[in-house]
Amino acid sequence: MLNTWVVMPTCLPTVLRRCPACTSKRFRANGKFRVNAHHKLLDAWLLVLCTGCGDTAKLTVLERMNVRSVRPELLDRMHANDPDLAAELLQDPVLQRRNRTALDWDDAWRLDTGGSDHLDREVIDVSVRFAARISVRPVRLIADGCGLSRAEVERLITDGKLVSAVRLSGKLSGDFTFTLKR
């Protein structure tokens, strides 16, 4: 029987970017947008606050776009400071590259295993789904979900008792499956 685990965000991740005012490299997103119109051209930014000094930085979302080319729903969501839109945009690789940022998901996600009744079985088949593009080490997920230490999970991998079609070392942000044989 295949069990499904879900990695879910609990809050917005920390934005990694150098602060021009202090030595901090961490910003906190609160879901606020700033939209500015220049006649028929539109600029939009996602505002983030430095965790060190509290300075506000702007992540460019739209730059000199014609007002008619922007979807009205998107504009309404920005005006309403939609936190779901902020979460979507923070995970957008194009926006990250344009603004030279990265995301730190430490303490911003949780693992929903659907209960621990499947852990007593001899063979466990698990499908891990990601509700957002959260970069996490599979070894950590498996250790948390099965109630094992990371060293035990590493030992199970080397013994061939924990197998997957993807490499379990390093970080993943996409869905994968694994089988654990006890």
Coordinates of N, CA, C and O in Angstrom, one line a residue:
M1 N 0.8 -1.2 0.0 CA 0.0 0.0 0.0 C 0.9 1.2 0.0 O 1.8 1.4 0.8
L2 N 0.6 2.2 -0.9 CA 1.4 3.4 -1.0 C 0.9 4.5 -0.1 O -0.3 4.8 -0.1
N3 N 1.8 5.0 0.7 CA 1.4 6.1 1.6 C 1.9 7.4 1.0 O 2.9 7.4 0.3
T4 N 1.1 8.4 1.3 CA 1.5 9.8 0.7 C 1.9 10.7 1.8 O 1.1 10.9 2.8
W5 N 3.0 11.3 1.7 CA 3.5 12.3 2.6 C 3.5 13.6 1.9 O 3.8 13.7 0.7
V6 N 3.2 14.7 2.6 CA 3.1 16.0 1.9 C 4.0 17.0 2.7 O 3.9 17.1 3.9
V7 N 4.9 17.6 2.0 CA 5.7 18.7 2.5 C 5.0 20.0 2.3 O 4.8 20.4 1.1
M8 N 4.6 20.7 3.3 CA 3.7 21.9 3.2 C 4.4 23.1 3.8 O 5.0 23.0 4.9
P9 N 4.3 24.2 3.2 CA 4.8 25.5 3.8 C 4.0 25.9 5.0 O 2.8 25.7 4.9
T10 N 4.6 26.4 6.0 CA 3.9 26.9 7.2 C 3.9 28.5 7.2 O 3.0 29.1 7.8
C11 N 4.8 29.1 6.5 CA 4.9 30.5 6.4 C 5.8 30.8 5.2 O 6.3 29.9 4.5
L12 N 5.9 32.1 4.9 CA 6.8 32.5 3.8 C 8.3 32.3 4.1 O 8.7 32.5 5.3
P13 N 9.1 31.8 3.2 CA 10.5 31.6 3.5 C 11.3 32.9 3.7 O 10.8 34.0 3.3
T14 N 12.4 32.8 4.2 CA 13.3 33.9 4.4 C 14.0 34.1 3.0 O 14.4 33.2 2.3
V15 N 14.1 35.4 2.6 CA 14.8 35.8 1.4 C 16.2 36.0 1.6 O 16.6 36.8 2.5
L16 N 17.1 35.4 0.9 CA 18.6 35.6 1.1 C 19.0 36.6 0.0 O 19.0 36.3 -1.2
R17 N 19.5 37.7 0.5 CA 20.0 38.8 -0.3 C 20.8 39.8 0.6 O 20.4 40.0 1.7
R18 N 21.8 40.4 0.0 CA 22.6 41.3 0.8 C 21.9 42.6 1.1 O 21.3 43.2 0.2
C19 N 22.0 43.0 2.3 CA 21.3 44.3 2.7 C 22.3 45.4 2.5 O 23.5 45.4 2.9
P20 N 21.9 46.5 1.7 CA 22.9 47.6 1.5 C 23.1 48.5 2.7 O 24.1 49.2 2.8
A21 N 22.3 48.4 3.7 CA 22.4 49.2 4.9 C 23.2 48.6 6.1 O 23.7 49.3 6.9
C22 N 23.2 47.3 6.1 CA 23.9 46.6 7.2 C 24.5 45.3 6.7 O 24.6 45.1 5.5
T23 N 25.0 44.5 7.6 CA 25.8 43.3 7.2 C 24.9 42.1 7.0 O 25.3 41.0 6.7
S24 N 23.6 42.2 7.3 CA 22.6 41.1 7.2 C 22.4 40.6 5.8 O 22.6 41.4 4.8
K25 N 22.1 39.3 5.7 CA 21.8 38.8 4.3 C 20.5 38.1 4.3 O 20.2 37.3 3.5
R26 N 19.6 38.4 5.3 CA 18.3 37.8 5.4 C 17.2 38.9 5.4 O 17.3 39.8 6.2
F27 N 16.2 38.6 4.6 CA 15.0 39.5 4.6 C 13.7 38.7 4.8 O 13.7 37.5 4.5
R28 N 12.8 39.3 5.4 CA 11.5 38.6 5.8 C 10.4 39.3 4.9 O 10.3 40.5 4.8
A29 N 9.7 38.4 4.2 CA 8.6 38.9 3.3 C 7.3 38.8 4.1 O 7.1 37.9 4.8
N30 N 6.6 39.9 4.0 CA 5.3 40.0 4.7 C 4.1 40.0 3.8 O 3.0 40.2 4.3
G31 N 4.3 39.8 2.5 CA 3.2 39.8 1.6 C 2.7 41.1 1.1 O 1.7 41.2 0.5
K32 N 3.4 42.2 1.3 CA 3.0 43.5 0.9 C 3.6 43.9 -0.5 O 4.8 43.5 -0.8
F33 N 2.8 44.5 -1.3 CA 3.3 44.9 -2.6 C 3.2 46.5 -2.7 O 2.5 47.1 -2.0
R34 N 4.0 47.0 -3.6 CA 3.9 48.4 -3.9 C 3.8 48.5 -5.4 O 4.5 47.9 -6.2
V35 N 2.7 49.2 -5.9 CA 2.4 49.3 -7.3 C 2.5 50.8 -7.6 O 1.9 51.6 -6.9
N36 N 3.2 51.2 -8.7 CA 3.4 52.6 -9.0 C 3.1 52.7 -10.5 O 3.6 51.9 -11.3
A37 N 2.3 53.7 -10.9 CA 2.0 54.0 -12.3 C 2.6 55.2 -12.8 O 2.7 56.2 -12.1
H38 N 3.2 55.2 -14.0 CA 3.8 56.3 -14.7 C 3.0 56.5 -16.0 O 3.4 55.8 -17.0
H39 N 2.0 57.2 -16.0 CA 1.1 57.4 -17.1 C 0.5 56.0 -17.5 O -0.3 55.5 -16.8
K40 N 1.0 55.4 -18.6 CA 0.4 54.1 -19.0 C 1.4 53.0 -18.7 O 1.1 51.9 -19.1
L41 N 2.4 53.3 -18.0 CA 3.4 52.3 -17.6 C 3.3 51.9 -16.1 O 3.0 52.8 -15.3
L42 N 3.6 50.7 -15.8 CA 3.3 50.2 -14.4 C 4.6 49.5 -13.9 O 5.2 48.8 -14.6
D43 N 4.9 49.8 -12.6 CA 6.0 49.1 -11.9 C 5.3 48.4 -10.7 O 4.4 49.0 -10.1
A44 N 5.8 47.3 -10.3 CA 5.3 46.6 -9.1 C 6.5 45.9 -8.4 O 7.3 45.3 -9.1
W45 N 6.5 46.0 -7.1 CA 7.5 45.4 -6.3 C 6.9 44.6 -5.1 O 5.8 44.9 -4.6
L46 N 7.5 43.5 -4.7 CA 7.2 42.8 -3.5 C 8.2 43.4 -2.4 O 9.4 43.4 -2.6
L47 N 7.6 43.8 -1.3 CA 8.4 44.4 -0.3 C 8.9 43.4 0.7 O 8.2 42.5 1.1
V48 N 10.2 43.5 1.1 CA 10.8 42.6 2.1 C 11.5 43.4 3.1 O 12.1 44.5 2.8
L49 N 11.6 43.0 4.4 CA 12.2 43.7 5.4 C 13.5 43.0 5.9 O 13.5 41.8 6.1
C50 N 14.6 43.8 6.1 CA 15.8 43.2 6.5 C 15.6 42.8 8.0 O 15.1 43.5 8.8
T51 N 16.1 41.6 8.3 CA 16.0 41.0 9.7 C 17.0 41.7 10.6 O 16.8 41.7 11.8
G52 N 18.0 42.3 10.1 CA 19.0 43.0 10.9 C 18.7 44.4 11.3 O 18.6 44.8 12.4
C53 N 18.4 45.2 10.3 CA 18.2 46.7 10.5 C 16.7 47.1 10.3 O 16.4 48.2 10.6
G54 N 15.9 46.3 9.7 CA 14.5 46.6 9.4 C 14.3 47.5 8.2 O 13.2 47.9 7.9
D55 N 15.3 47.7 7.4 CA 15.2 48.4 6.1 C 14.3 47.7 5.2 O 14.3 46.4 5.2
T56 N 13.6 48.4 4.3 CA 12.7 47.8 3.3 C 13.5 47.7 2.0 O 14.1 48.6 1.6
A57 N 13.4 46.5 1.4 CA 14.0 46.3 0.0 C 12.8 46.0 -0.9 O 11.8 45.4 -0.5
K58 N 13.0 46.3 -2.2 CA 11.9 46.0 -3.2 C 12.4 44.9 -4.1 O 13.5 45.0 -4.7
L59 N 11.6 43.8 -4.3 CA 11.9 42.8 -5.3 C 11.1 43.2 -6.5 O 9.8 43.2 -6.4
T60 N 11.7 43.4 -7.6 CA 10.9 43.8 -8.8 C 10.1 42.7 -9.4 O 10.6 41.6 -9.6
V61 N 8.8 42.9 -9.5 CA 7.8 42.0 -10.0 C 7.5 42.4 -11.5 O 7.6 41.6 -12.4
L62 N 7.1 43.6 -11.7 CA 6.8 44.2 -13.0 C 7.7 45.5 -13.2 O 7.8 46.2 -12.2
E63 N 8.2 45.6 -14.4 CA 9.0 46.8 -14.6 C 8.6 47.5 -15.9 O 8.7 46.9 -17.0
R64 N 8.1 48.7 -15.8 CA 7.7 49.5 -17.0 C 6.8 48.7 -18.0 O 7.0 48.7 -19.2
M65 N 5.8 48.0 -17.4 CA 4.8 47.2 -18.2 C 3.7 48.2 -18.6 O 3.2 49.0 -17.8
N66 N 3.2 48.0 -19.8 CA 2.0 48.7 -20.2 C 0.8 48.2 -19.4 O 0.6 47.1 -19.2
V67 N 0.0 49.2 -18.9 CA -1.1 48.8 -18.0 C -2.0 47.8 -18.6 O -2.5 46.9 -18.0
R68 N -2.3 48.0 -19.9 CA -3.2 47.1 -20.6 C -2.7 45.7 -20.7 O -3.4 44.7 -20.9
S69 N -1.4 45.5 -20.6 CA -0.8 44.1 -20.8 C -0.8 43.4 -19.5 O -0.4 42.2 -19.5
V70 N -1.1 44.0 -18.3 CA -1.2 43.3 -17.0 C -2.6 42.8 -16.8 O -3.5 43.6 -16.9
R71 N -2.7 41.5 -16.4 CA -4.0 40.9 -16.2 C -4.6 41.7 -15.0 O -4.0 41.9 -14.0
P72 N -5.9 42.0 -15.1 CA -6.6 42.8 -14.1 C -6.6 42.0 -12.7 O -6.5 42.6 -11.7
E73 N -6.7 40.6 -12.8 CA -6.8 39.8 -11.6 C -5.5 39.9 -10.9 O -5.4 40.0 -9.6
L74 N -4.3 39.9 -11.6 CA -3.0 40.1 -11.0 C -2.9 41.4 -10.3 O -2.4 41.5 -9.2
L75 N -3.3 42.5 -10.9 CA -3.3 43.8 -10.4 C -4.1 43.9 -9.1 O -3.7 44.5 -8.1
D76 N -5.3 43.3 -9.2 CA -6.2 43.3 -8.0 C -5.6 42.6 -6.8 O -5.7 43.0 -5.7
R77 N -4.9 41.4 -7.1 CA -4.3 40.7 -6.0 C -3.1 41.5 -5.4 O -2.8 41.4 -4.2
M78 N -2.4 42.2 -6.3 CA -1.3 43.0 -5.7 C -1.8 44.2 -4.9 O -1.3 44.5 -3.8
H79 N -2.9 44.8 -5.3 CA -3.5 45.9 -4.6 C -4.0 45.4 -3.2 O -4.0 46.1 -2.2
A80 N -4.5 44.1 -3.2 CA -5.0 43.6 -2.0 C -3.9 42.9 -1.1 O -4.3 42.4 0.0
N81 N -2.7 43.0 -1.5 CA -1.5 42.4 -0.8 C -1.8 40.9 -0.5 O -1.7 40.5 0.7
D82 N -2.1 40.2 -1.5 CA -2.5 38.8 -1.4 C -1.2 38.0 -1.0 O -0.2 37.9 -1.7
P83 N -1.3 37.3 0.2 CA -0.1 36.5 0.6 C 0.2 35.3 -0.2 O 1.3 34.9 -0.4
D84 N -0.9 34.7 -0.8 CA -0.7 33.6 -1.7 C 0.1 34.0 -3.0 O 0.9 33.3 -3.5
L85 N -0.2 35.2 -3.5 CA 0.5 35.7 -4.6 C 2.0 36.0 -4.3 O 2.9 35.7 -5.0
A86 N 2.2 36.5 -3.1 CA 3.6 36.7 -2.6 C 4.3 35.4 -2.5 O 5.5 35.3 -3.0
A87 N 3.7 34.3 -2.0 CA 4.3 33.0 -1.9 C 4.6 32.5 -3.3 O 5.7 31.9 -3.6
E88 N 3.7 32.6 -4.3 CA 3.9 32.2 -5.7 C 5.1 32.9 -6.3 O 6.0 32.3 -6.9
L89 N 5.1 34.2 -6.1 CA 6.2 35.0 -6.8 C 7.6 34.8 -6.1 O 8.6 34.8 -6.8
L90 N 7.6 34.6 -4.8 CA 8.9 34.3 -4.2 C 9.5 33.0 -4.7 O 10.7 32.9 -4.8
Q91 N 8.7 32.1 -5.1 CA 9.2 30.8 -5.6 C 9.5 30.8 -7.1 O 10.0 29.8 -7.7
D92 N 9.1 31.9 -7.8 CA 9.3 32.0 -9.2 C 10.8 32.1 -9.5 O 11.5 33.1 -9.1
P93 N 11.4 31.1 -10.3 CA 12.8 31.2 -10.6 C 13.2 32.4 -11.4 O 14.3 33.0 -11.2
V94 N 12.4 32.9 -12.2 CA 12.7 34.1 -13.0 C 12.8 35.3 -12.1 O 13.7 36.1 -12.2
L95 N 11.9 35.5 -11.2 CA 11.9 36.6 -10.2 C 13.1 36.5 -9.3 O 13.8 37.5 -9.0
Q96 N 13.5 35.3 -8.9 CA 14.7 35.1 -8.1 C 15.9 35.5 -8.8 O 16.8 36.2 -8.3
R97 N 16.0 35.1 -10.1 CA 17.2 35.4 -10.9 C 17.3 36.9 -11.2 O 18.4 37.5 -11.0
R98 N 16.2 37.5 -11.5 CA 16.1 39.0 -11.8 C 16.6 39.8 -10.6 O 17.2 40.8 -10.7
N99 N 16.1 39.4 -9.4 CA 16.4 40.1 -8.2 C 17.7 39.6 -7.4 O 18.0 40.1 -6.3
R100 N 18.3 38.6 -7.9 CA 19.5 38.0 -7.3 C 19.2 37.6 -5.9 O 19.9 37.9 -4.9
T101 N 18.2 36.8 -5.7 CA 17.8 36.3 -4.4 C 17.8 34.7 -4.4 O 17.8 34.1 -5.4
A102 N 17.7 34.2 -3.2 CA 17.5 32.8 -3.0 C 16.6 32.6 -1.8 O 16.4 33.6 -1.1
L103 N 16.0 31.5 -1.6 CA 15.1 31.3 -0.5 C 15.7 30.3 0.6 O 16.4 29.3 0.2
D104 N 15.4 30.6 1.8 CA 15.8 29.7 2.9 C 14.6 29.2 3.6 O 13.8 30.0 4.2
W105 N 14.3 27.9 3.5 CA 13.1 27.3 4.0 C 13.2 26.8 5.4 O 12.3 26.1 5.9
D106 N 14.3 27.0 6.1 CA 14.5 26.5 7.5 C 13.3 27.0 8.3 O 13.0 28.2 8.3
D107 N 12.7 26.1 9.0 CA 11.6 26.4 10.0 C 10.4 27.0 9.3 O 9.6 27.7 9.9
A108 N 10.2 26.8 7.9 CA 9.1 27.4 7.2 C 8.2 26.3 6.6 O 7.4 26.6 5.7
W109 N 8.4 25.0 6.9 CA 7.6 23.9 6.3 C 7.4 22.9 7.4 O 8.0 22.8 8.5
R110 N 6.4 22.0 7.1 CA 6.2 20.8 8.0 C 5.9 19.6 7.1 O 5.5 19.8 5.9
L111 N 6.1 18.4 7.7 CA 5.8 17.2 6.9 C 4.5 16.6 7.5 O 4.4 16.3 8.7
D112 N 3.6 16.3 6.6 CA 2.3 15.7 7.0 C 2.4 14.2 6.5 O 2.3 14.0 5.3
T113 N 2.5 13.3 7.4 CA 2.6 11.9 7.1 C 1.3 11.1 7.1 O 1.2 10.0 6.7
G114 N 0.3 11.8 7.6 CA -1.0 11.1 7.6 C -1.2 10.1 8.7 O -2.0 9.2 8.7
G115 N -0.3 10.2 9.7 CA -0.3 9.2 10.9 C 0.8 8.3 10.8 O 1.6 8.2 9.9
S116 N 1.0 7.5 11.9 CA 2.2 6.6 12.0 C 1.8 5.2 12.0 O 2.6 4.3 12.4
D117 N 0.6 4.8 11.6 CA 0.2 3.4 11.6 C 0.9 2.6 10.6 O 1.0 1.4 10.7
H118 N 1.4 3.2 9.5 CA 2.2 2.4 8.5 C 3.6 2.1 8.9 O 4.2 1.3 8.2
L119 N 4.1 2.7 9.9 CA 5.5 2.5 10.3 C 5.8 1.1 10.9 O 7.0 0.7 10.9
D120 N 4.8 0.3 11.3 CA 5.0 -1.0 11.9 C 5.2 -2.1 10.8 O 5.6 -3.2 11.1
R121 N 4.9 -1.8 9.6 CA 4.9 -2.8 8.5 C 6.4 -3.1 8.1 O 7.3 -2.3 8.4
E122 N 6.5 -4.3 7.5 CA 7.8 -4.8 7.1 C 8.4 -4.0 6.0 O 9.6 -3.7 5.9
V123 N 7.5 -3.6 5.0 CA 7.9 -2.9 3.8 C 7.0 -1.6 3.7 O 5.8 -1.8 3.8
I124 N 7.6 -0.5 3.6 CA 6.8 0.8 3.5 C 7.1 1.4 2.2 O 8.3 1.7 1.8
D125 N 6.1 1.7 1.4 CA 6.2 2.4 0.1 C 5.6 3.8 0.4 O 4.4 3.9 0.8
V126 N 6.4 4.8 0.1 CA 5.9 6.2 0.4 C 6.1 7.1 -0.9 O 7.2 7.0 -1.5
S127 N 5.1 7.9 -1.1 CA 5.2 8.9 -2.2 C 5.2 10.2 -1.5 O 4.3 10.6 -0.7
V128 N 6.3 11.0 -1.7 CA 6.4 12.3 -1.1 C 6.1 13.4 -2.1 O 6.6 13.4 -3.2
R129 N 5.1 14.2 -1.7 CA 4.6 15.3 -2.6 C 5.1 16.6 -2.0 O 5.0 16.8 -0.7
F130 N 5.4 17.6 -2.8 CA 5.7 18.9 -2.3 C 4.6 19.9 -2.7 O 4.3 20.0 -3.9
A131 N 4.0 20.6 -1.7 CA 3.0 21.5 -2.0 C 3.5 22.8 -2.5 O 2.8 23.6 -3.1
A132 N 4.8 23.0 -2.3 CA 5.5 24.2 -2.9 C 6.9 23.8 -3.2 O 7.4 22.7 -2.9
R133 N 7.7 24.7 -3.9 CA 9.1 24.3 -4.3 C 10.0 24.5 -3.1 O 10.8 25.4 -3.1
I134 N 9.9 23.6 -2.1 CA 10.7 23.7 -0.9 C 11.9 22.8 -1.1 O 11.7 21.6 -1.3
S135 N 13.1 23.3 -0.9 CA 14.3 22.5 -1.1 C 14.6 21.9 0.3 O 15.0 22.6 1.2
V136 N 14.5 20.5 0.3 CA 14.8 19.8 1.6 C 15.6 18.5 1.3 O 15.5 18.0 0.2
R137 N 16.4 18.1 2.2 CA 17.1 16.9 2.1 C 16.2 15.7 2.3 O 15.5 15.6 3.3
P138 N 16.1 14.7 1.3 CA 15.3 13.6 1.5 C 15.6 12.8 2.8 O 14.7 12.2 3.4
V139 N 16.9 12.7 3.1 CA 17.3 12.0 4.3 C 16.6 12.6 5.5 O 16.1 11.8 6.4
R140 N 16.5 13.9 5.6 CA 15.8 14.5 6.7 C 14.3 14.2 6.7 O 13.8 14.0 7.8
L141 N 13.7 14.3 5.6 CA 12.3 13.9 5.5 C 12.0 12.5 6.0 O 11.1 12.3 6.7
I142 N 12.8 11.6 5.5 CA 12.6 10.2 5.8 C 12.8 10.0 7.3 O 12.1 9.3 8.0
A143 N 13.9 10.6 7.9 CA 14.2 10.5 9.3 C 13.0 11.1 10.1 O 12.6 10.4 11.1
D144 N 12.5 12.2 9.7 CA 11.4 12.8 10.5 C 10.1 12.0 10.3 O 9.4 11.8 11.3
G145 N 9.8 11.5 9.1 CA 8.6 10.8 8.9 C 8.6 9.4 9.5 O 7.5 8.9 9.9
C146 N 9.7 8.8 9.6 CA 9.8 7.4 10.2 C 10.3 7.4 11.6 O 10.3 6.3 12.2
G147 N 10.6 8.5 12.2 CA 11.1 8.5 13.6 C 12.4 7.9 13.7 O 12.7 7.3 14.8
L148 N 13.3 8.1 12.8 CA 14.7 7.6 12.8 C 15.7 8.7 12.9 O 15.3 9.9 12.6
S149 N 16.9 8.4 13.2 CA 17.9 9.4 13.2 C 18.4 9.5 11.7 O 18.3 8.5 10.9
R150 N 19.1 10.6 11.4 CA 19.6 10.7 10.0 C 20.7 9.7 9.8 O 20.9 9.1 8.7
A151 N 21.5 9.3 10.8 CA 22.5 8.3 10.6 C 21.9 7.0 10.3 O 22.5 6.2 9.5
E152 N 20.8 6.6 11.0 CA 20.1 5.4 10.7 C 19.6 5.3 9.2 O 19.7 4.3 8.6
V153 N 19.1 6.4 8.8 CA 18.6 6.5 7.4 C 19.8 6.3 6.4 O 19.7 5.6 5.5
E154 N 20.9 7.0 6.7 CA 22.1 6.8 5.9 C 22.5 5.4 5.8 O 22.9 4.8 4.8
R155 N 22.5 4.7 7.0 CA 22.9 3.3 7.1 C 22.0 2.4 6.3 O 22.4 1.5 5.6
L156 N 20.6 2.7 6.3 CA 19.7 1.9 5.6 C 19.9 2.1 4.1 O 19.7 1.1 3.3
I157 N 20.3 3.3 3.6 CA 20.6 3.5 2.2 C 21.8 2.7 1.8 O 21.8 2.0 0.7
T158 N 22.9 2.7 2.6 CA 24.1 2.0 2.2 C 23.9 0.5 2.3 O 24.4 -0.3 1.5
D159 N 23.0 0.0 3.2 CA 22.6 -1.4 3.2 C 21.7 -1.9 2.2 O 21.4 -3.1 2.0
G160 N 21.1 -0.9 1.4 CA 20.2 -1.3 0.3 C 18.8 -1.5 0.8 O 17.9 -2.1 0.1
K161 N 18.5 -1.2 2.0 CA 17.1 -1.4 2.6 C 16.2 -0.2 2.3 O 15.0 -0.2 2.6
L162 N 16.8 0.9 1.9 CA 16.0 2.1 1.6 C 16.4 2.5 0.1 O 17.6 2.9 -0.1
V163 N 15.5 2.3 -0.8 CA 15.7 2.5 -2.2 C 14.8 3.6 -2.8 O 13.6 3.7 -2.3
S164 N 15.2 4.3 -3.8 CA 14.4 5.3 -4.5 C 14.9 5.4 -5.9 O 16.1 5.1 -6.2
A165 N 14.1 5.9 -6.8 CA 14.5 6.2 -8.2 C 15.3 7.4 -8.3 O 16.1 7.6 -9.2
V166 N 15.3 8.3 -7.3 CA 16.0 9.5 -7.2 C 17.2 9.4 -6.2 O 17.1 8.5 -5.3
R167 N 18.2 10.2 -6.4 CA 19.3 10.2 -5.4 C 18.9 10.8 -4.1 O 18.3 11.9 -4.1
L168 N 19.1 10.1 -3.0 CA 18.6 10.6 -1.7 C 19.6 11.5 -1.0 O 19.2 12.1 0.0
S169 N 20.8 11.6 -1.5 CA 21.7 12.6 -0.9 C 21.5 13.9 -1.6 O 21.1 14.0 -2.8
G170 N 21.9 15.0 -1.0 CA 21.6 16.3 -1.6 C 20.3 16.8 -1.2 O 19.6 16.3 -0.3
K171 N 19.8 17.8 -2.0 CA 18.5 18.4 -1.7 C 17.5 18.2 -2.9 O 18.0 18.1 -4.1
L172 N 16.3 18.1 -2.6 CA 15.2 17.9 -3.6 C 14.1 18.9 -3.4 O 13.9 19.3 -2.2
S173 N 13.4 19.3 -4.4 CA 12.2 20.1 -4.2 C 11.1 19.6 -5.1 O 10.1 20.3 -5.3
G174 N 11.3 18.4 -5.6 CA 10.2 17.8 -6.4 C 9.8 16.5 -5.9 O 10.5 15.9 -5.0
D175 N 8.6 16.0 -6.3 CA 8.0 14.8 -5.8 C 8.9 13.6 -6.0 O 9.6 13.5 -7.1
F176 N 8.9 12.6 -5.1 CA 9.7 11.4 -5.3 C 9.0 10.3 -4.5 O 8.1 10.5 -3.7
T177 N 9.4 9.0 -4.7 CA 8.9 7.9 -4.0 C 10.1 7.1 -3.4 O 11.2 7.2 -4.0
F178 N 9.9 6.4 -2.4 CA 10.9 5.5 -1.8 C 10.3 4.3 -1.2 O 9.1 4.3 -0.9
T179 N 11.1 3.2 -1.0 CA 10.7 2.0 -0.4 C 11.6 1.7 0.8 O 12.9 1.7 0.5
L180 N 11.1 1.4 1.9 CA 11.9 1.1 3.1 C 11.6 -0.4 3.5 O 10.4 -0.7 3.7
K181 N 12.6 -1.2 3.5 CA 12.5 -2.6 3.9 C 13.2 -2.8 5.3 O 14.3 -2.4 5.4
R182 N 12.5 -3.3 6.2 CA 13.1 -3.5 7.6 C 13.6 -4.9 7.8 O 13.2 -5.8 7.2

